PDB file of C-alpha atoms in Angstrom:
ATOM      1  CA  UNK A 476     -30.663  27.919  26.397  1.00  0.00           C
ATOM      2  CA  UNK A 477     -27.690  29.131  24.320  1.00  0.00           C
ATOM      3  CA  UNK A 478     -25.366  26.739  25.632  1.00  0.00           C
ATOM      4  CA  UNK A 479     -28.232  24.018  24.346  1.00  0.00           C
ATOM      5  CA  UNK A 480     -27.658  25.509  21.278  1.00  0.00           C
ATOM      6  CA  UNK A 481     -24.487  25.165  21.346  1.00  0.00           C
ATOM      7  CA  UNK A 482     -24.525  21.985  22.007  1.00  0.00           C
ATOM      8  CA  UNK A 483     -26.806  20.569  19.358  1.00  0.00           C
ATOM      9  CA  UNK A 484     -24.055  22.431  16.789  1.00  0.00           C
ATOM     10  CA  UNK A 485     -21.179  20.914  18.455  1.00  0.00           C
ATOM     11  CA  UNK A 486     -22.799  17.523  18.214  1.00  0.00           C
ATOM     12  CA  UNK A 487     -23.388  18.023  13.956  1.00  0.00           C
ATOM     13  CA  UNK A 488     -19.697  19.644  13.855  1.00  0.00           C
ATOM     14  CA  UNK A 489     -21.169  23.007  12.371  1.00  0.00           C
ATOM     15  CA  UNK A 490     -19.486  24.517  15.526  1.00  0.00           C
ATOM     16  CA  UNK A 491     -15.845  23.667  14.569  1.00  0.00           C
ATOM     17  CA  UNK A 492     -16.529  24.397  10.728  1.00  0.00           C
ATOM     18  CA  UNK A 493     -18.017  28.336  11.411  1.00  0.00           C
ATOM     19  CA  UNK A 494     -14.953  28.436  13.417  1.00  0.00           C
ATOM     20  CA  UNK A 495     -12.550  27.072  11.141  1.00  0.00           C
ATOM     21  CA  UNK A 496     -13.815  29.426   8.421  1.00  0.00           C
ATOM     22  CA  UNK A 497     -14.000  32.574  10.968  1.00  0.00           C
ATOM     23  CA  UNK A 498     -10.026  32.177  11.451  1.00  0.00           C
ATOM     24  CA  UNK A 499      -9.424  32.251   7.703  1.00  0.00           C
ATOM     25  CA  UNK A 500     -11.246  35.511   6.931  1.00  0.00           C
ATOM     26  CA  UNK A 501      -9.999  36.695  10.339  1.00  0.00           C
ATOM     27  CA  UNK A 502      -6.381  36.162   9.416  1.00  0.00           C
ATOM     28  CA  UNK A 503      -6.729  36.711   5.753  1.00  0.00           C
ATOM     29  CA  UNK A 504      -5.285  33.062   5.256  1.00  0.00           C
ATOM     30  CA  UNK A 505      -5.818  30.845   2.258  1.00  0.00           C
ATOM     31  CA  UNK A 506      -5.538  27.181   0.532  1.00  0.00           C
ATOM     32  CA  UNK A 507      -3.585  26.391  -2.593  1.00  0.00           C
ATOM     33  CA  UNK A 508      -5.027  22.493  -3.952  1.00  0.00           C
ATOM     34  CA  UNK A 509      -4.319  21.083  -7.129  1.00  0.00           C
ATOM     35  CA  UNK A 510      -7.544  19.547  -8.411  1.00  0.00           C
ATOM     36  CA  UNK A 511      -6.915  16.609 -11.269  1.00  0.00           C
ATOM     37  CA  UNK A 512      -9.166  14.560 -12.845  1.00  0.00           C
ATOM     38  CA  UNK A 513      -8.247  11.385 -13.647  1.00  0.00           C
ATOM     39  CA  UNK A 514     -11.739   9.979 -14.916  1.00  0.00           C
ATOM     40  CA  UNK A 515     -12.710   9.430 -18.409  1.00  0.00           C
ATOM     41  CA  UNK A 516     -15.537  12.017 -17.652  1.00  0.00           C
ATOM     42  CA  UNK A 517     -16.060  15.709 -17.645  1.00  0.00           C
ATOM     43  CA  UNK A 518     -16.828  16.642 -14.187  1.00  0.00           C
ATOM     44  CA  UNK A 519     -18.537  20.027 -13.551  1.00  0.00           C
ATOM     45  CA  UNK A 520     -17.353  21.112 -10.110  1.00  0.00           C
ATOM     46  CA  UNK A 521     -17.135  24.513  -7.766  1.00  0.00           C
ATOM     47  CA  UNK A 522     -14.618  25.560  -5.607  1.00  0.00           C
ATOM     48  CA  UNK A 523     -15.673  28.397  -3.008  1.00  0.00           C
ATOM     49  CA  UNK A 524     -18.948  28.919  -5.185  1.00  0.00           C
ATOM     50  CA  UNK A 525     -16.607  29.681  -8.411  1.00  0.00           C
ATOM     51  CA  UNK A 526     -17.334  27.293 -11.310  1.00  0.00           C
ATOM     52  CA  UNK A 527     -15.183  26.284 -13.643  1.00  0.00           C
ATOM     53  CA  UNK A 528     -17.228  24.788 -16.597  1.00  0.00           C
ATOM     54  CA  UNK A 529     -16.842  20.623 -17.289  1.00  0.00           C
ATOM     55  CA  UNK A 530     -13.242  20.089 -16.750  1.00  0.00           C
ATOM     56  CA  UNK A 531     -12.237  17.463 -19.214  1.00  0.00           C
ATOM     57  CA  UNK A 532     -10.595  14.010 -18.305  1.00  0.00           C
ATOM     58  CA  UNK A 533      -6.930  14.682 -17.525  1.00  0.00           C
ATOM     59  CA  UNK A 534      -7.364  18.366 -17.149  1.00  0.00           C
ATOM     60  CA  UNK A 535      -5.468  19.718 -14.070  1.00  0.00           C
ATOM     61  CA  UNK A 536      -6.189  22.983 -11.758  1.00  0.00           C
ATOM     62  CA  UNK A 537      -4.649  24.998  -8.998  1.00  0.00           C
ATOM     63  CA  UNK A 538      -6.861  26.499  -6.875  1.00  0.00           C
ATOM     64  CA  UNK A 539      -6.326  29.062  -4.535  1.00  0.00           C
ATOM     65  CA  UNK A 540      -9.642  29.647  -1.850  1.00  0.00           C
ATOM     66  CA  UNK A 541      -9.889  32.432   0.474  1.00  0.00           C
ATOM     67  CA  UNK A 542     -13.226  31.227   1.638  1.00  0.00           C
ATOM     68  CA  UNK A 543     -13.164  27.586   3.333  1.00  0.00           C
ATOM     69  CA  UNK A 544     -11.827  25.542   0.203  1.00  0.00           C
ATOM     70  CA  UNK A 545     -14.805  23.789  -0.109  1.00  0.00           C
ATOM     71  CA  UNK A 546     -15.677  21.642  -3.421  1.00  0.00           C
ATOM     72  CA  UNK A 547     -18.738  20.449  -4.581  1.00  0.00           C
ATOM     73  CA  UNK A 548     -18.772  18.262  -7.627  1.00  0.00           C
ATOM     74  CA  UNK A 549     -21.037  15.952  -9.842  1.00  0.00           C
ATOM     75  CA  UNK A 550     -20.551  12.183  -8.298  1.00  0.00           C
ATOM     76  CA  UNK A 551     -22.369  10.845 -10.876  1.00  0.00           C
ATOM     77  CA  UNK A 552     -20.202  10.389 -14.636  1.00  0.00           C
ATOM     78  CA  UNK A 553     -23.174   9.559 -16.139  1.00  0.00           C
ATOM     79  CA  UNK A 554     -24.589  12.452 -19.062  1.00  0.00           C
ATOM     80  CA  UNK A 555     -28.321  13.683 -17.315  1.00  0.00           C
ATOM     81  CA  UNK A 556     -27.903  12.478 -13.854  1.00  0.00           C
ATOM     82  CA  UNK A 557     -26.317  15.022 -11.190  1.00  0.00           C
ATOM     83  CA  UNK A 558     -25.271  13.580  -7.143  1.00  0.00           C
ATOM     84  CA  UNK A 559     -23.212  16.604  -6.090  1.00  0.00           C
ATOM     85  CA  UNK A 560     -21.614  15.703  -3.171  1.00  0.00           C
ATOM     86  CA  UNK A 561     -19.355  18.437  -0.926  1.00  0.00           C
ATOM     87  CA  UNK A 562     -15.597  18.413   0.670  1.00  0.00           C
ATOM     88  CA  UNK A 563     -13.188  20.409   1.805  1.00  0.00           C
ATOM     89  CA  UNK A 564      -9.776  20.928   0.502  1.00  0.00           C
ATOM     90  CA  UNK A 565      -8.002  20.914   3.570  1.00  0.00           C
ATOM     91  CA  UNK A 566      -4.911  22.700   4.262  1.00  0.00           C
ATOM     92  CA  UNK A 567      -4.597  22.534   0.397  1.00  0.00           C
ATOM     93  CA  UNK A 568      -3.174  19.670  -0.647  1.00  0.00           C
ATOM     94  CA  UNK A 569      -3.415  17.498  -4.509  1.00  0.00           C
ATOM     95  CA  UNK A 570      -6.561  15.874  -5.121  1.00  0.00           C
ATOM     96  CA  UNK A 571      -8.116  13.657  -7.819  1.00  0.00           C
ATOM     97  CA  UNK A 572     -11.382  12.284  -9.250  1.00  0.00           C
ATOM     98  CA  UNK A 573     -11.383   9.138  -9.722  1.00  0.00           C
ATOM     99  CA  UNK A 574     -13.144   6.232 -10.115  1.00  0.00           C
ATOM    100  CA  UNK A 575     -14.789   4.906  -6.966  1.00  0.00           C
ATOM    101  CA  UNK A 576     -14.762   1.262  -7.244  1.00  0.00           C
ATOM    102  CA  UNK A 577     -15.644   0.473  -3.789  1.00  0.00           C
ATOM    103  CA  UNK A 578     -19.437   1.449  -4.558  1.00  0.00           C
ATOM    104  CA  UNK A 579     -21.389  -1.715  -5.352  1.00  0.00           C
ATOM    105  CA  UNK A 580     -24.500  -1.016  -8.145  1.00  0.00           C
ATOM    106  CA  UNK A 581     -22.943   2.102  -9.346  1.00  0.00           C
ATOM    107  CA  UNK A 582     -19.887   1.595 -11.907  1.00  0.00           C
ATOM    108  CA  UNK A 583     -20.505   5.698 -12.661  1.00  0.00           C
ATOM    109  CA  UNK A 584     -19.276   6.411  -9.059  1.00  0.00           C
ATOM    110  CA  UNK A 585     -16.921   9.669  -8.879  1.00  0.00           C
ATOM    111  CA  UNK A 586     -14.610  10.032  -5.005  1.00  0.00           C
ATOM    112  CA  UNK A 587     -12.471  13.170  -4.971  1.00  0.00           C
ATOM    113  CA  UNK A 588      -9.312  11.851  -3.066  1.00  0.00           C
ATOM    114  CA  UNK A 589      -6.441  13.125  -1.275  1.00  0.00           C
ATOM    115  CA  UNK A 590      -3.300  11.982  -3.209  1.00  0.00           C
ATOM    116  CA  UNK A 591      -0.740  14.124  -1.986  1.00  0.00           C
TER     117      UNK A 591
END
């Protein structure tokens, strides 16, 4: 039965992620990003469950997580409408909001990408 368990967490990738995050507390390691946004719109966003208020277009912030990296951030530019959406700042790295102008119907469409 456990290894059924198992299993069905493999298969949704929570298995690699729990393990991922057990070997950073378990080592004490931790992620440095750089988090710009190059938008025309304030973006409210939290790294690790830390806010950081609306950062305005063209602000830029170093982050340094202890806990998983992981950034969850209004999608949505739009004032009254909230899609928070979830990724992880792997292995640090420099990321940006931008404009995501591959989304058809939705010209208010935030992507947090990779750039560096």
């Amino acid at each position: 039965m456990v290894y059924l368990r198992q299993a069905v967490l493999k298969s949704f990738g929570l298995i690699e992620e729990i393990d991922e995050q057990a070997d950073e507390t378990i080592s004490g390691d931790y992620e440095v990003s750089e988090v710009k946004n190059k938008t025309v719109y304030n973006i409210p966003y939290t790294v690790d469950g830390k806010t950081t208020g609306d950062p305005a277009p063209g602000s830029d912030r170093i982050w340094t997580a202890y806990s998983g990296g992981i950034i969850e951030f209004d999608a949505d530019g739009r004032d009254g409408y909230e899609l928070y959406k979830k990724s992880d700042l792997a292995d640090g790295g420099v990321y940006e909001f931008q404009d995501n102008t591959t989304t058809i119907g939705n010209p208010y469409d935030i992507e947090l990408y990779r750039v560096a």
